[in-house]
């Protein structure tokens, strides 16, 4: 079974440019997460989807970040415009949640390492 | 709100020696607890989780953790480490609430010395 697939693995862009990340979750997983992991830190949740609905986007900087999950499968995360402080690893994860407890096991992709110069 | 503290940012240990990675949490409600491992340039992988029941939880790769409610701790242990255990280890907590998210600690880097 294929795991969570993210692309690209690495991205270097100049500040003020737009960038997009793509995530293909494990087949059948209804919940999808985007996390940001700064250097030397643990992952921080940006947004969580249940199917195509964003149920928790309280940590998403909405002035420059946007995300979508069309048809409740693949997802894209966009930053426009990027700032130097956005340099981080962006992780996508998915899980099959069928009730309490939520988040019992999330499967993570390898991440996209973004460098803004 | 919940929080997680991993007391050691780095832990060096000789190969075949035992190791303990410390984790303390703070929460006003009951919680679920997790340990994830991140190998270099990889995503996170679940090592083990505590949801309820026995406070001693066994995970993959010979790791185990013990939930101690009175000390609000969830320390990770392995009796004999291998070079392949070199990785970053993250403790995480989630409130027993269907809508709550996982909060990760800052991580502990495990260095295995030959």
Coordinates of C-alpha atoms in Angstrom, one line a residue:
Chain A
X1 CA 0.0 0.0 0.0
X2 CA 1.4 3.4 -1.0
X3 CA 1.9 5.9 1.8
X4 CA 1.3 9.6 1.9
X5 CA 2.9 11.1 -1.1
X6 CA 4.1 14.7 -1.2
X7 CA 5.7 16.8 -3.9
X8 CA 8.0 18.4 -4.4
X9 CA 10.5 17.2 -1.8
X10 CA 12.5 20.4 -2.0
X11 CA 11.7 23.9 -3.1
X12 CA 13.8 27.1 -3.2
X13 CA 12.1 30.3 -4.0
X14 CA 12.7 34.0 -3.6
X15 CA 10.7 36.0 -1.1
X16 CA 7.5 37.4 -2.4
X17 CA 7.1 34.6 -4.9
X18 CA 4.2 32.1 -4.7
X19 CA 4.7 28.4 -3.9
X20 CA 2.4 25.4 -3.8
X21 CA 2.7 22.0 -2.2
X22 CA 0.8 18.9 -3.2
X23 CA -0.3 15.9 -1.1
X24 CA -1.9 12.6 -2.0
X25 CA -3.1 10.8 1.1
X26 CA -3.4 7.1 1.7
X27 CA -6.4 5.7 -0.2
X28 CA -9.6 5.8 1.8
X29 CA -8.3 8.1 4.5
X30 CA -10.9 10.7 5.2
X31 CA -8.8 13.0 7.4
X32 CA -5.9 15.0 6.0
X33 CA -3.6 17.4 7.9
X34 CA -1.0 19.9 6.9
X35 CA 1.7 20.6 9.5
X36 CA 4.6 23.0 9.5
X37 CA 7.9 22.0 11.1
X38 CA 10.4 24.7 11.8
X39 CA 14.1 23.7 12.3
X40 CA 14.6 22.2 15.8
X41 CA 10.9 22.1 16.5
X42 CA 8.0 19.7 16.5
X43 CA 5.3 19.8 13.9
X44 CA 2.6 22.4 14.3
X45 CA -0.9 21.9 12.8
X46 CA -1.8 24.4 10.0
X47 CA -5.1 22.9 8.9
X48 CA -7.2 19.7 9.2
X49 CA -9.7 18.4 6.7
X50 CA -12.4 15.8 7.2
X51 CA -13.2 14.8 3.7
X52 CA -13.4 18.1 1.8
X53 CA -14.3 20.2 4.8
X54 CA -11.7 22.2 6.7
X55 CA -12.6 21.6 10.3
X56 CA -9.7 23.2 12.0
X57 CA -7.8 26.1 10.3
X58 CA -7.3 28.2 13.3
X59 CA -3.5 28.1 13.0
X60 CA -3.4 28.8 9.2
X61 CA -2.1 32.4 8.5
X62 CA -4.9 33.2 6.2
X63 CA -3.5 36.4 4.8
X64 CA -0.9 34.5 2.8
X65 CA -1.7 30.8 3.2
X66 CA -4.5 28.9 1.5
X67 CA -5.4 25.2 1.2
X68 CA -7.9 23.1 -0.6
X69 CA -9.0 19.5 -0.8
X70 CA -11.1 19.0 -3.8
X71 CA -13.2 15.9 -3.9
X72 CA -11.9 15.0 -0.5
X73 CA -8.8 13.3 -1.8
X74 CA -5.7 15.2 -2.9
X75 CA -4.8 18.5 -1.2
X76 CA -2.7 21.6 -2.1
X77 CA -1.2 24.1 0.3
X78 CA -0.3 27.5 -1.2
X79 CA 1.7 30.4 0.1
X80 CA 1.4 33.8 -1.7
X81 CA 3.6 35.7 -1.2
X82 CA 6.3 33.8 0.6
X83 CA 8.3 35.4 3.3
X84 CA 11.7 34.4 4.7
X85 CA 10.1 33.1 7.9
X86 CA 8.1 30.6 5.9
X87 CA 11.2 28.5 5.4
X88 CA 10.4 25.1 7.0
X89 CA 9.4 21.6 6.3
X90 CA 5.7 21.2 5.4
X91 CA 4.3 17.8 6.3
X92 CA 1.1 16.2 5.1
X93 CA -0.5 13.4 7.0
X94 CA -3.7 11.4 6.7
X95 CA -5.7 9.1 8.9
X96 CA -8.9 7.0 8.9
X97 CA -11.0 8.4 11.7
X98 CA -14.1 6.5 12.5
X99 CA -14.9 8.2 15.8
X100 CA -13.3 8.8 19.2
X101 CA -10.4 8.9 19.7
X102 CA -9.5 11.3 17.0
X103 CA -5.9 11.3 15.7
X104 CA -5.1 7.8 17.0
X105 CA -2.7 7.3 14.2
X106 CA -1.8 9.7 11.5
X107 CA 0.5 8.6 8.7
X108 CA 3.0 11.2 7.5
X109 CA 4.5 11.9 4.1
X110 CA 8.2 12.7 3.7
X111 CA 7.5 16.4 3.6
X112 CA 8.5 19.4 1.4
X113 CA 11.5 21.4 2.6
X114 CA 10.9 25.0 1.6
X115 CA 13.7 27.5 1.6
X116 CA 12.8 31.1 1.0
X117 CA 15.8 33.3 0.0
Chain B
X1 CA -4.9 23.7 26.5
X2 CA -2.4 20.9 26.4
X3 CA 1.4 21.2 26.2
X4 CA 4.3 18.8 26.0
X5 CA 7.8 19.2 27.4
X6 CA 10.7 17.1 26.2
X7 CA 13.4 17.8 28.7
X8 CA 16.4 16.8 26.6
X9 CA 17.1 18.2 23.1
X10 CA 19.8 15.7 22.5
X11 CA 20.7 12.3 24.1
X12 CA 23.9 10.5 23.3
X13 CA 24.1 6.8 24.2
X14 CA 26.4 4.0 23.4
X15 CA 25.2 1.2 21.2
X16 CA 23.6 -1.7 23.1
X17 CA 23.1 0.5 26.2
X18 CA 19.7 1.4 27.5
X19 CA 18.0 4.7 26.9
X20 CA 15.2 6.8 28.3
X21 CA 13.8 9.8 26.6
X22 CA 11.8 12.0 28.9
X23 CA 8.4 13.6 28.2
X24 CA 6.1 15.5 30.5
X25 CA 2.7 16.9 29.6
X26 CA 0.3 19.4 31.0
X27 CA -3.5 19.2 30.6
X28 CA -6.6 19.9 32.6
X29 CA -8.4 17.0 31.0
X30 CA -7.7 13.4 30.3
X31 CA -5.3 12.8 27.4
X32 CA -4.0 10.4 24.8
X33 CA -0.3 10.2 24.5
X34 CA 2.0 9.3 21.5
X35 CA 5.6 8.9 20.6
X36 CA 6.6 9.4 17.0
X37 CA 10.0 8.9 15.4
X38 CA 11.5 10.9 12.5
X39 CA 14.4 9.4 10.6
X40 CA 16.7 11.8 8.7
X41 CA 14.8 13.3 5.7
X42 CA 11.7 11.3 6.5
X43 CA 8.2 12.0 7.8
X44 CA 7.0 11.0 11.2
X45 CA 6.2 7.4 12.1
X46 CA 4.1 6.3 15.1
X47 CA 6.2 4.3 17.6
X48 CA 3.5 3.8 20.2
X49 CA 0.4 5.3 21.8
X50 CA -1.5 5.3 25.1
X51 CA -5.2 5.5 24.8
X52 CA -6.4 3.7 27.9
X53 CA -5.9 0.6 30.0
X54 CA -2.4 -0.7 30.9
X55 CA 0.0 2.1 31.7
X56 CA 2.9 0.2 30.1
X57 CA 2.7 0.5 26.3
X58 CA 4.8 -1.5 23.9
X59 CA 5.6 -0.2 20.5
X60 CA 7.6 -1.0 17.4
X61 CA 11.4 -1.6 17.3
X62 CA 11.6 -2.7 20.9
X63 CA 10.5 0.6 22.4
X64 CA 8.1 1.0 25.3
X65 CA 6.7 3.8 27.3
X66 CA 5.0 4.2 30.7
X67 CA 2.1 6.5 31.4
X68 CA 2.4 8.0 34.9
X69 CA -0.7 10.2 35.6
X70 CA 0.5 11.4 39.0
X71 CA 3.8 12.7 37.5
X72 CA 2.2 13.7 34.2
X73 CA 4.9 11.8 32.4
X74 CA 5.2 9.5 29.4
X75 CA 8.9 8.5 29.2
X76 CA 10.1 6.4 26.3
X77 CA 12.6 3.5 27.0
X78 CA 14.5 0.9 25.1
X79 CA 16.7 -1.7 26.9
X80 CA 19.4 -1.9 24.2
X81 CA 19.8 0.6 21.4
X82 CA 21.1 0.0 17.9
X83 CA 22.8 2.4 15.5
X84 CA 19.6 2.3 13.4
X85 CA 17.7 4.0 16.3
X86 CA 19.5 7.3 15.4
X87 CA 16.6 9.7 14.8
X88 CA 14.5 12.5 16.3
X89 CA 11.8 11.4 18.7
X90 CA 8.7 13.4 19.3
X91 CA 6.3 13.1 22.2
X92 CA 2.7 14.2 21.5
X93 CA -0.5 14.7 23.4
X94 CA -4.1 15.0 22.4
X95 CA -7.1 15.7 24.7
X96 CA -9.8 13.1 24.9
X97 CA -12.0 15.1 22.7
X98 CA -13.1 14.2 19.2
X99 CA -12.2 17.7 17.9
X100 CA -8.9 18.1 19.5
X101 CA -5.6 18.1 17.7
X102 CA -2.2 16.5 18.5
X103 CA 0.3 18.8 20.2
X104 CA 3.9 17.8 19.6
X105 CA 6.9 18.5 21.8
X106 CA 10.1 20.0 20.4
X107 CA 11.8 16.6 19.9
X108 CA 14.8 14.8 21.3
X109 CA 17.6 13.8 19.0
X110 CA 19.0 10.4 19.9
X111 CA 22.7 9.9 19.0
X112 CA 24.0 6.4 19.1
X113 CA 27.7 6.2 19.8
X114 CA 29.7 3.2 18.5

